[in-house]
Amino acid sequence: MNRINSPMDELRRRLAREIPRHLRDVMDVSVYRAFAIRHQRLLNIAELGKNNERAERYRAAGNRAYSRRQYDTALGQYNRSLCYARADSELVGLAYGNRSAVYYALDEYEFALYNIDLAKAHNYPERLMPKLLAREVNCKREIGYGLSHGTVPHPLADINVEVNPKIPFLAKGIAMRQSDGNEDTLVAEREFNTGDVILNEKIELCAVLFKKSNSYCAHCSSSFKQSLIPCPGCVTVMYCGEECRKEDFRTVHRFECSIATKLWSVTYTNVLMTAKLFFYGLTAFNDNIDKMMEYCLPNAAVGSNPLDADLTNPNPLEMFKVLHQAKPESNSVSNQVTKLYAAIYSVIFLKNPLVQSIIRTEAQRDFFLRCLVTHGLVTMSMVATSKELGTLPVISNVFKHSCDPNVITIIHAGSFKMFVIRPIKTGDQIFTTYGHTWWRPGNEVQAQCRCVVCDSGPEGAKWRAAYREVRPKSPEVEEGLLGLERMSFDMTAGLIKYQRIVQLMASEGHHPGEMFGRMVRAYFERLDDFVEEQNDKRYRANLLRMRGDEVVPGLFED
């Protein structure tokens, strides 16, 4: 399933030969479907199945990496082995046992114990059991000595302001308004300070490119320190646990599993989210395609305010409706790409007997095709993260991008967290960033960015003049900067110091400015590390609870 072996390049070449460029944007998606049907022989890729020979090769590669102490590489190879190993093979138990050795070497004793349990439950060979049991005893001893990396997360990374009564994972005091350019934008109805966590939203849908499928959960996007379990039916996805595996199969993966190789053979990026959103909705409508059509046809991309939704007890149907109504941005390129993928996916999915049993009539097939276009444009506008890992939340997507954000987004462990990085006054617009910032250049600049940093008019000139201005430092700022130089290795204490100095510098007018930019960047980088550390502590605590062990704070607790 490498790009070099993909039929997508050939399909694009044939499309370029058969249909002139100036017609591709305006022609109906049904013409793209006719094209895909004419060339569907290219889509008839044989499905990759469980294969113990291949599983053993991946495990051997993992062992070589482990012997060289290349632990991340070793985990990735063991995960590939798990994906290919037959469920009744001892190779499953061996790969889990190998992973436990990696985690033990990394002093991740809770993860080592979890994988030891998995190994024992999956045909781990009796001849090697004494070694595995000795490792289990050693892990428990190290945890008993207080050498865990921690199991009690600090609340600093949790939502810490009054919440919206209808959207309890969003701060109260955030409203959607129309800007001067008639665009929907978020506005603060109260003040927020540096360090305020204004959003903590669970990821609703996730798409992981095949080459990264051994690193992220296909349902929630969590890496779970690569301690993932495989799908029993295909070799293309892994999960952070049984709960995610079962939920993903119930909502989406049952439609993908038997045709997964065909799907990934034509998928370069997280564009598969196009189809995932459709099947997520179909499941929410209890597989009743007629009921889904009745709602979707008059409500496609009509535009709505997600902040009006009542998500106190969110259910998939309400979540789907918010996403289906979203009004996406589009251009000539996105229109063409979306139509081509919608056509190809409609042909591939209709090879699945389950999909055939639900989408039976020509009207239903046409609805499926056009929904894929709608959802393709929605997800292309809203999907966050990277080309290899796409995540689709409901509320986070309404925060617009700016290269000078006052809020930053950290995506980790299956959730979107938004932190205020400089003070927000009542009436201020709220912006996050989806790539480039002025204080952290080097990432891809957002296409057609219209923020103040990218503005070529008077507002942009005013911002750049403020950036060049050198402001004197107050005694409080000088003292705060000196405190950073004396900072200890305590991550939480250091983060709080950076939080205070950024708040102070912003209140004294140092934004934007080179020194302020350095402080914001340092604060963001430490915040990112802090969120990952706290989520790792949650992972370890949950693993101990699953085993029925007591959660004991480790030596490195904050």
Coordinates of C-alpha atoms in Angstrom, one line a residue:
M1 CA 0.0 0.0 0.0
N2 CA 2.9 2.3 -0.6
R3 CA 2.3 5.3 -2.9
I4 CA 4.4 3.8 -5.6
N5 CA 2.0 0.8 -5.9
S6 CA -1.1 2.9 -5.7
P7 CA -3.6 3.0 -8.6
M8 CA -4.4 6.6 -7.8
D9 CA -1.6 8.0 -9.9
E10 CA -2.9 6.1 -12.9
L11 CA -6.4 7.2 -12.3
R12 CA -5.3 10.8 -12.2
R13 CA -3.4 10.4 -15.5
R14 CA -6.4 8.9 -17.2
L15 CA -8.7 11.6 -15.8
A16 CA -6.3 14.2 -17.3
R17 CA -6.4 12.5 -20.7
E18 CA -10.1 12.0 -20.8
I19 CA -11.5 15.2 -19.3
P20 CA -10.2 18.7 -20.0
R21 CA -9.1 20.6 -17.0
H22 CA -11.6 23.5 -17.5
L23 CA -14.5 21.0 -17.3
R24 CA -13.5 19.1 -14.2
D25 CA -14.6 21.8 -11.8
V26 CA -18.0 22.3 -13.3
M27 CA -19.0 18.8 -14.3
D28 CA -21.4 16.9 -12.0
V29 CA -20.0 14.2 -9.7
S30 CA -22.0 11.6 -11.6
V31 CA -19.5 12.1 -14.5
Y32 CA -16.7 11.4 -12.1
R33 CA -18.5 8.2 -11.0
A34 CA -18.9 7.1 -14.6
F35 CA -15.2 7.6 -15.0
A36 CA -14.5 5.5 -11.8
I37 CA -16.8 2.7 -13.0
R38 CA -15.0 2.6 -16.4
H39 CA -11.7 2.2 -14.7
Q40 CA -12.8 0.1 -11.7
R41 CA -10.4 -2.7 -12.7
L42 CA -7.7 -0.5 -11.1
L43 CA -9.6 -0.5 -7.9
N44 CA -9.8 -4.3 -7.6
I45 CA -6.9 -4.7 -5.3
A46 CA -6.6 -8.0 -3.5
E47 CA -7.2 -7.6 0.2
L48 CA -4.3 -8.2 2.5
G49 CA -5.2 -10.8 5.1
K50 CA -3.7 -12.2 8.3
N51 CA -0.3 -13.8 7.4
N52 CA 1.9 -15.5 10.1
E53 CA 4.9 -15.5 7.8
R54 CA 4.7 -11.7 7.4
A55 CA 4.0 -11.3 11.1
E56 CA 7.2 -13.2 12.0
R57 CA 9.2 -11.0 9.7
Y58 CA 7.9 -7.9 11.4
R59 CA 8.6 -9.4 14.8
A60 CA 12.2 -10.3 13.8
A61 CA 12.7 -6.7 12.6
G62 CA 11.3 -5.5 16.0
N63 CA 13.8 -7.7 17.8
R64 CA 16.7 -6.3 15.8
A65 CA 15.6 -2.7 16.6
Y66 CA 15.2 -3.7 20.3
S67 CA 18.7 -5.1 20.4
R68 CA 20.0 -1.7 19.1
R69 CA 17.8 0.1 21.7
Q70 CA 15.7 1.7 19.0
Y71 CA 12.6 1.3 21.1
D72 CA 10.1 3.3 19.1
T73 CA 11.0 1.5 16.0
A74 CA 10.8 -1.8 17.8
L75 CA 7.3 -1.0 19.0
G76 CA 6.2 -0.1 15.5
Q77 CA 7.5 -3.4 14.1
Y78 CA 5.8 -5.4 16.9
N79 CA 2.6 -3.6 16.2
R80 CA 2.8 -4.5 12.5
S81 CA 3.4 -8.1 13.6
L82 CA 0.3 -8.0 15.7
C83 CA -1.8 -6.7 12.8
Y84 CA -0.7 -9.6 10.5
A85 CA -0.6 -12.5 13.1
R86 CA -3.6 -14.9 13.1
A87 CA -5.6 -14.7 16.3
D88 CA -4.9 -18.3 17.3
S89 CA -1.1 -18.0 16.7
E90 CA 1.5 -17.8 19.4
L91 CA 2.9 -14.9 17.4
V92 CA 0.2 -12.7 19.0
G93 CA 1.4 -13.5 22.5
L94 CA 5.0 -13.3 21.5
A95 CA 4.6 -9.7 20.1
Y96 CA 2.8 -8.6 23.3
G97 CA 5.6 -10.2 25.3
N98 CA 8.2 -8.4 23.2
R99 CA 6.4 -5.1 23.8
S100 CA 6.5 -5.7 27.5
A101 CA 10.3 -6.0 27.3
V102 CA 10.4 -2.6 25.5
Y103 CA 8.3 -0.9 28.1
Y104 CA 10.3 -2.5 30.9
A105 CA 13.5 -1.1 29.3
L106 CA 11.8 2.3 29.2
D107 CA 10.8 2.1 32.9
E108 CA 7.1 2.1 31.8
Y109 CA 6.2 -0.6 34.3
E110 CA 2.4 -0.2 34.0
F111 CA 2.5 -0.6 30.3
A112 CA 4.9 -3.6 30.7
L113 CA 2.4 -5.2 33.0
Y114 CA -0.5 -4.5 30.6
N115 CA 1.4 -6.2 27.8
I116 CA 2.3 -9.1 30.0
D117 CA -1.4 -9.7 30.7
L118 CA -2.1 -9.5 27.0
A119 CA 0.6 -12.0 26.2
K120 CA -0.7 -14.4 28.8
A121 CA -4.2 -14.1 27.3
H122 CA -3.0 -14.7 23.7
N123 CA -1.2 -18.0 23.5
Y124 CA 2.2 -16.9 24.9
P125 CA 4.3 -20.1 24.7
E126 CA 4.8 -22.0 28.0
R127 CA 8.5 -22.6 27.3
L128 CA 9.1 -18.8 27.7
M129 CA 6.6 -18.2 30.5
P130 CA 9.2 -18.1 33.3
K131 CA 11.0 -15.1 31.7
L132 CA 7.7 -13.3 31.3
L133 CA 6.6 -14.0 34.9
A134 CA 10.0 -12.8 36.2
R135 CA 9.5 -9.5 34.3
E136 CA 6.0 -9.2 35.9
V137 CA 7.5 -9.6 39.4
N138 CA 10.2 -7.0 38.6
C139 CA 7.6 -4.5 37.3
K140 CA 5.5 -4.8 40.5
R141 CA 8.6 -4.4 42.6
E142 CA 9.7 -1.2 40.8
I143 CA 6.2 0.3 41.2
G144 CA 6.2 -0.7 44.8
Y145 CA 9.5 1.1 45.3
G146 CA 7.8 4.3 43.9
L147 CA 9.6 4.3 40.6
S148 CA 6.6 4.7 38.4
H149 CA 6.7 7.8 36.2
G150 CA 3.4 8.8 37.8
T151 CA -0.3 8.0 37.9
V152 CA -1.9 11.1 39.3
P153 CA -2.3 13.9 36.7
H154 CA -2.2 17.6 37.6
P155 CA -5.5 19.5 37.1
L156 CA -3.7 22.4 35.4
A157 CA -4.4 20.7 32.1
D158 CA -8.1 20.4 32.7
I159 CA -10.8 22.9 31.9
N160 CA -10.5 25.5 34.7
V161 CA -13.1 28.1 34.1
E162 CA -16.9 28.2 34.3
V163 CA -18.4 26.0 31.6
N164 CA -21.2 26.6 29.1
P165 CA -24.3 24.9 30.6
K166 CA -25.3 23.4 27.2
I167 CA -21.8 22.5 26.1
P168 CA -20.0 21.4 29.3
F169 CA -16.6 20.9 27.6
L170 CA -16.5 24.6 26.4
A171 CA -16.0 27.7 28.6
K172 CA -19.0 29.9 29.3
G173 CA -18.7 33.4 27.7
I174 CA -17.8 32.4 24.1
A175 CA -20.3 33.4 21.4
M176 CA -20.5 33.3 17.6
R177 CA -20.9 36.6 15.9
Q178 CA -20.6 37.9 12.3
S179 CA -17.4 39.9 11.7
D180 CA -17.2 43.1 9.5
G181 CA -16.6 40.8 6.5
N182 CA -19.8 38.8 7.2
E183 CA -17.8 35.8 8.4
D184 CA -18.8 33.8 11.5
T185 CA -16.2 34.4 14.2
L186 CA -16.0 33.6 17.9
V187 CA -16.1 36.5 20.4
A188 CA -15.3 36.6 24.1
E189 CA -18.2 37.8 26.3
R190 CA -15.9 37.8 29.4
E191 CA -12.2 38.1 30.1
F192 CA -9.9 35.2 29.9
N193 CA -6.3 35.0 31.2
T194 CA -3.1 33.1 30.1
G195 CA -3.4 29.5 31.2
D196 CA -7.2 29.3 31.1
V197 CA -8.4 26.1 29.5
I198 CA -11.5 27.0 27.5
L199 CA -12.1 23.7 25.7
N200 CA -11.6 20.1 26.4
E201 CA -13.4 18.2 23.6
K202 CA -13.4 14.5 22.8
I203 CA -12.5 13.7 19.2
E204 CA -15.6 12.4 17.4
L205 CA -14.0 10.8 14.3
C206 CA -10.5 9.9 13.3
A207 CA -8.7 8.8 10.1
V208 CA -5.2 7.4 10.3
L209 CA -3.1 6.9 7.1
F210 CA -2.0 3.2 6.7
K211 CA 1.7 4.0 7.3
K212 CA 0.9 5.4 10.7
S213 CA -1.8 2.9 11.6
N214 CA 0.5 1.1 14.0
S215 CA 1.0 4.4 15.9
Y216 CA -2.5 5.7 16.6
C217 CA -5.9 4.5 17.6
A218 CA -8.2 4.4 14.6
H219 CA -11.1 5.6 16.7
C220 CA -9.9 8.3 19.1
S221 CA -6.4 9.1 17.6
S222 CA -4.6 8.4 20.9
S223 CA -1.1 7.0 20.6
F224 CA -1.4 5.2 24.0
K225 CA 2.4 5.0 23.8
Q226 CA 2.0 2.6 20.9
S227 CA 0.5 0.0 23.2
L228 CA -2.3 -0.8 20.7
I229 CA -4.4 -3.9 19.8
P230 CA -5.2 -5.0 16.3
C231 CA -8.4 -5.3 14.4
P232 CA -9.2 -9.1 14.3
G233 CA -10.6 -8.8 10.7
C234 CA -8.1 -6.7 8.8
V235 CA -4.4 -5.6 8.9
T236 CA -5.0 -1.8 8.5
V237 CA -6.1 -0.4 11.9
M238 CA -5.2 -0.7 15.6
Y239 CA -6.9 0.6 18.8
C240 CA -6.0 1.8 22.2
G241 CA -8.3 -0.8 23.8
E242 CA -11.4 -3.0 23.4
E243 CA -13.8 -0.1 24.0
C244 CA -12.5 1.9 21.1
R245 CA -12.2 -1.2 18.9
K246 CA -15.9 -2.2 19.5
E247 CA -17.2 1.4 19.2
D248 CA -15.3 2.0 15.9
F249 CA -16.6 -1.3 14.5
R250 CA -20.1 -0.4 15.5
T251 CA -20.1 3.0 14.0
V252 CA -17.7 3.0 11.0
H253 CA -15.2 0.1 10.6
R254 CA -17.8 -2.6 9.8
F255 CA -18.3 -0.8 6.5
E256 CA -14.5 -0.6 5.9
C257 CA -13.0 -3.8 7.3
S258 CA -13.6 -6.2 4.3
I259 CA -12.4 -3.6 1.7
A260 CA -9.7 -1.9 3.8
T261 CA -6.8 -2.7 1.5
K262 CA -8.8 -1.3 -1.5
L263 CA -9.5 1.9 0.4
W264 CA -6.0 2.5 1.5
S265 CA -4.6 1.7 -1.9
V266 CA -6.2 5.0 -3.2
T267 CA -5.9 7.1 0.0
Y268 CA -2.8 9.3 0.4
T269 CA -4.1 11.6 3.2
N270 CA -6.8 11.7 5.8
V271 CA -9.4 12.2 3.0
L272 CA -11.0 8.9 4.1
M273 CA -12.8 11.0 6.7
T274 CA -15.2 11.8 3.8
A275 CA -16.7 8.3 4.0
K276 CA -16.3 7.9 7.7
L277 CA -18.6 10.9 8.4
F278 CA -21.2 9.4 6.1
F279 CA -21.2 6.0 7.8
Y280 CA -21.0 7.6 11.2
G281 CA -24.3 9.3 10.2
L282 CA -25.8 6.1 8.8
T283 CA -25.1 4.3 12.1
A284 CA -26.7 7.2 14.0
F285 CA -29.8 6.7 11.8
N286 CA -29.8 3.0 12.8
D287 CA -28.8 2.0 9.2
N288 CA -32.0 3.4 7.9
I289 CA -30.9 5.1 4.6
D290 CA -34.4 6.5 3.9
K291 CA -34.6 8.3 7.2
M292 CA -31.1 9.6 6.7
M293 CA -32.0 10.9 3.2
E294 CA -35.1 12.5 4.6
Y295 CA -33.0 14.6 7.0
C296 CA -29.8 15.1 5.0
L297 CA -31.2 16.2 1.6
P298 CA -32.8 19.5 2.8
N299 CA -30.1 20.2 5.4
A300 CA -26.8 19.6 3.6
A301 CA -24.3 22.4 4.2
V302 CA -27.0 24.9 5.1
G303 CA -24.9 26.5 7.8
S304 CA -25.6 26.5 11.5
N305 CA -24.2 27.7 14.8
P306 CA -22.8 24.7 16.7
L307 CA -22.8 26.8 19.9
D308 CA -26.6 26.6 19.8
A309 CA -26.6 22.8 20.1
D310 CA -27.4 21.2 23.4
L311 CA -24.5 18.8 24.0
T312 CA -25.0 18.2 27.7
N313 CA -25.6 14.6 26.9
P314 CA -24.1 14.4 23.4
N315 CA -25.3 11.6 21.1
P316 CA -24.0 10.6 17.7
L317 CA -27.1 11.8 15.8
E318 CA -26.9 15.3 17.2
M319 CA -23.1 15.4 16.5
F320 CA -23.7 14.2 12.9
K321 CA -26.4 16.8 12.3
V322 CA -24.1 19.6 13.4
L323 CA -21.3 18.4 11.1
H324 CA -23.7 17.7 8.2
Q325 CA -25.1 21.3 8.4
A326 CA -21.7 22.9 8.5
K327 CA -21.0 25.3 5.6
P328 CA -17.6 24.4 4.2
E329 CA -15.1 26.6 2.4
S330 CA -14.2 25.3 -1.1
N331 CA -12.3 26.2 -4.2
S332 CA -11.6 24.7 -7.6
V333 CA -9.0 22.3 -6.4
S334 CA -11.0 21.1 -3.4
N335 CA -14.1 20.6 -5.6
Q336 CA -12.2 18.5 -8.1
V337 CA -10.4 16.4 -5.4
T338 CA -13.6 15.8 -3.5
K339 CA -15.6 14.7 -6.5
L340 CA -12.9 12.3 -7.6
Y341 CA -12.6 10.7 -4.2
A342 CA -16.4 10.6 -3.7
A343 CA -16.7 8.7 -7.0
I344 CA -13.9 6.3 -6.2
Y345 CA -15.1 5.6 -2.6
S346 CA -18.7 5.1 -3.8
V347 CA -17.5 2.4 -6.2
I348 CA -15.2 0.7 -3.6
F349 CA -17.8 0.8 -0.7
L350 CA -20.5 -0.7 -2.9
K351 CA -18.3 -3.8 -3.3
N352 CA -19.0 -4.5 0.4
P353 CA -22.0 -6.8 0.8
L354 CA -23.1 -4.9 4.0
V355 CA -23.2 -1.6 2.1
Q356 CA -25.0 -3.2 -0.8
S357 CA -27.7 -4.5 1.6
I358 CA -28.4 -1.0 2.9
I359 CA -27.8 1.2 -0.2
R360 CA -30.0 -0.7 -2.7
T361 CA -31.8 1.6 -5.1
E362 CA -30.4 4.1 -7.7
A363 CA -31.8 7.0 -5.7
Q364 CA -30.0 5.7 -2.6
R365 CA -26.7 5.3 -4.5
D366 CA -27.0 8.8 -5.9
F367 CA -27.6 10.1 -2.4
F368 CA -24.6 8.2 -1.1
L369 CA -22.4 9.8 -3.8
R370 CA -23.6 13.3 -3.3
C371 CA -23.3 13.0 0.5
L372 CA -19.7 11.9 0.0
V373 CA -19.1 15.2 -1.9
T374 CA -20.8 17.3 0.9
H375 CA -18.9 15.5 3.6
G376 CA -15.7 15.6 1.7
L377 CA -15.9 19.4 1.5
V378 CA -16.9 19.6 5.2
T379 CA -14.0 17.4 6.4
M380 CA -11.5 19.1 4.1
S381 CA -12.4 22.4 5.7
M382 CA -12.6 21.1 9.3
V383 CA -10.2 18.1 9.7
A384 CA -7.3 19.0 12.1
T385 CA -3.8 17.6 12.7
S386 CA -1.9 16.3 9.7
K387 CA -2.0 14.5 6.4
E388 CA -1.2 11.3 8.2
L389 CA -3.7 11.7 11.0
G390 CA -7.0 13.4 10.7
T391 CA -9.4 14.2 13.6
L392 CA -12.9 15.6 13.4
P393 CA -14.4 17.3 16.4
V394 CA -17.6 19.3 16.5
I395 CA -16.9 22.5 18.4
S396 CA -13.2 22.9 18.0
N397 CA -13.6 23.5 14.3
V398 CA -15.5 26.8 14.8
F399 CA -12.3 28.4 16.1
K400 CA -10.8 30.2 13.1
H401 CA -7.1 30.3 12.3
S402 CA -4.8 33.3 12.8
C403 CA -1.0 33.5 12.6
D404 CA -1.3 35.7 15.8
P405 CA -3.6 33.4 17.9
N406 CA -4.7 34.2 21.5
V407 CA -5.5 30.5 22.0
I408 CA -3.5 27.4 21.1
T409 CA -4.8 23.9 20.5
I410 CA -3.1 20.8 21.8
I411 CA -4.4 17.5 20.4
H412 CA -3.5 14.5 22.5
A413 CA -5.0 11.3 23.9
G414 CA -8.2 11.6 22.0
S415 CA -9.1 15.2 22.9
F416 CA -8.7 18.8 21.8
K417 CA -7.6 21.1 24.5
M418 CA -7.5 24.9 24.0
F419 CA -5.3 27.1 26.2
V420 CA -5.4 30.9 26.4
I421 CA -1.8 32.1 25.7
R422 CA -2.4 35.8 26.1
P423 CA -5.1 37.8 27.8
I424 CA -8.5 38.0 26.1
K425 CA -10.7 41.0 26.8
T426 CA -14.5 41.1 26.5
G427 CA -15.4 41.7 22.9
D428 CA -12.1 40.3 21.5
Q429 CA -12.2 37.8 18.7
I430 CA -10.8 34.4 19.7
F431 CA -8.4 32.7 17.3
T432 CA -6.4 29.6 17.4
T433 CA -3.7 28.3 14.9
Y434 CA -3.8 25.3 12.6
G435 CA -0.1 25.6 11.5
H436 CA 2.0 28.8 11.1
T437 CA 2.4 31.4 13.8
W438 CA 4.6 34.5 13.8
W439 CA 6.4 33.3 16.9
R440 CA 6.8 29.7 15.6
P441 CA 7.6 30.0 11.9
G442 CA 8.5 27.1 9.7
N443 CA 5.1 25.3 9.6
E444 CA 2.9 25.5 6.6
V445 CA 1.1 28.9 6.2
Q446 CA -2.7 28.6 5.9
A447 CA -3.9 29.0 2.4
Q448 CA -5.7 32.4 1.8
C449 CA -5.0 33.4 5.4
R450 CA -6.6 36.8 6.1
C451 CA -5.3 37.4 9.6
V452 CA -3.6 40.6 10.8
V453 CA -0.1 39.2 10.4
C454 CA -0.8 38.3 6.7
D455 CA -2.7 41.5 6.0
S456 CA -1.1 43.7 3.4
G457 CA -3.3 46.7 4.3
P458 CA -3.2 49.3 7.1
E459 CA -4.0 46.8 9.9
G460 CA -1.1 44.6 8.9
A461 CA 1.2 47.6 8.7
K462 CA 0.2 48.6 12.2
W463 CA 0.8 45.1 13.5
R464 CA 4.3 45.0 12.0
A465 CA 5.2 48.4 13.4
A466 CA 4.2 47.2 16.8
Y467 CA 6.3 44.1 16.3
R468 CA 9.4 46.2 15.6
E469 CA 8.9 48.5 18.5
V470 CA 11.2 47.7 21.5
R471 CA 9.5 48.3 24.8
P472 CA 11.3 48.8 28.1
K473 CA 11.0 45.9 30.6
S474 CA 9.4 46.7 34.0
P475 CA 11.0 45.6 37.2
E476 CA 8.3 42.9 37.5
V477 CA 9.1 41.5 34.0
E478 CA 12.9 41.6 34.8
E479 CA 12.3 39.7 38.0
G480 CA 10.1 37.2 36.1
L481 CA 12.8 36.6 33.4
L482 CA 15.4 36.2 36.1
G483 CA 13.2 33.6 37.8
L484 CA 13.1 31.6 34.6
E485 CA 16.9 31.3 34.7
R486 CA 16.7 29.9 38.2
M487 CA 14.0 27.4 37.2
S488 CA 14.1 23.9 38.7
F489 CA 13.4 20.7 36.8
D490 CA 9.8 20.6 38.2
M491 CA 7.7 20.7 35.0
T492 CA 4.6 22.1 36.7
A493 CA 6.4 24.9 38.6
G494 CA 8.3 25.8 35.4
L495 CA 5.1 25.9 33.4
I496 CA 3.4 28.2 35.9
K497 CA 6.4 30.6 35.8
Y498 CA 6.2 30.9 32.0
Q499 CA 2.4 31.3 32.3
R500 CA 2.8 34.3 34.7
I501 CA 5.6 36.0 32.7
V502 CA 3.6 35.7 29.4
Q503 CA 0.5 37.2 31.1
L504 CA 2.5 40.0 32.6
M505 CA 4.3 40.8 29.4
A506 CA 1.0 40.9 27.5
S507 CA -0.6 43.2 30.0
E508 CA 2.4 45.6 29.8
G509 CA 2.1 45.8 26.0
H510 CA 5.0 43.6 24.9
H511 CA 2.8 41.8 22.4
P512 CA 3.7 41.6 19.6
G513 CA 7.4 41.8 20.0
E514 CA 10.5 39.6 19.6
M515 CA 11.0 38.9 23.3
F516 CA 7.3 38.2 23.8
G517 CA 7.4 35.8 20.9
R518 CA 10.2 33.9 22.5
M519 CA 8.3 33.6 25.8
V520 CA 5.1 32.5 24.1
R521 CA 6.9 29.9 22.1
A522 CA 8.7 28.5 25.2
Y523 CA 5.4 28.5 27.1
F524 CA 3.7 26.6 24.2
E525 CA 6.4 24.0 24.0
R526 CA 6.4 23.4 27.7
L527 CA 2.6 23.3 27.7
D528 CA 2.6 20.7 24.9
D529 CA 5.1 18.5 26.9
F530 CA 3.0 19.0 30.1
V531 CA -0.2 17.8 28.5
E532 CA 1.5 14.7 27.1
E533 CA 3.0 14.0 30.6
Q534 CA -0.4 14.3 32.3
N535 CA -2.1 12.1 29.8
D536 CA 0.6 9.5 30.2
K537 CA -0.2 9.5 33.9
R538 CA -3.9 8.9 33.1
Y539 CA -2.9 6.0 30.9
R540 CA -0.8 4.4 33.7
A541 CA -3.6 4.9 36.3
N542 CA -6.2 3.3 34.0
L543 CA -3.9 0.4 33.3
L544 CA -3.4 -0.3 37.0
R545 CA -7.2 0.0 37.6
M546 CA -7.8 -2.5 34.8
R547 CA -5.5 -5.0 36.6
G548 CA -7.2 -4.2 40.0
D549 CA -4.0 -2.8 41.3
E550 CA -3.9 0.2 43.7
V551 CA -2.9 3.6 42.0
V552 CA 0.1 4.8 44.0
P553 CA 1.7 8.1 43.2
G554 CA 5.3 7.6 41.9
L555 CA 8.5 9.2 42.8
F556 CA 8.2 11.8 40.0
E557 CA 4.8 13.1 40.9
D558 CA 4.3 16.9 40.9

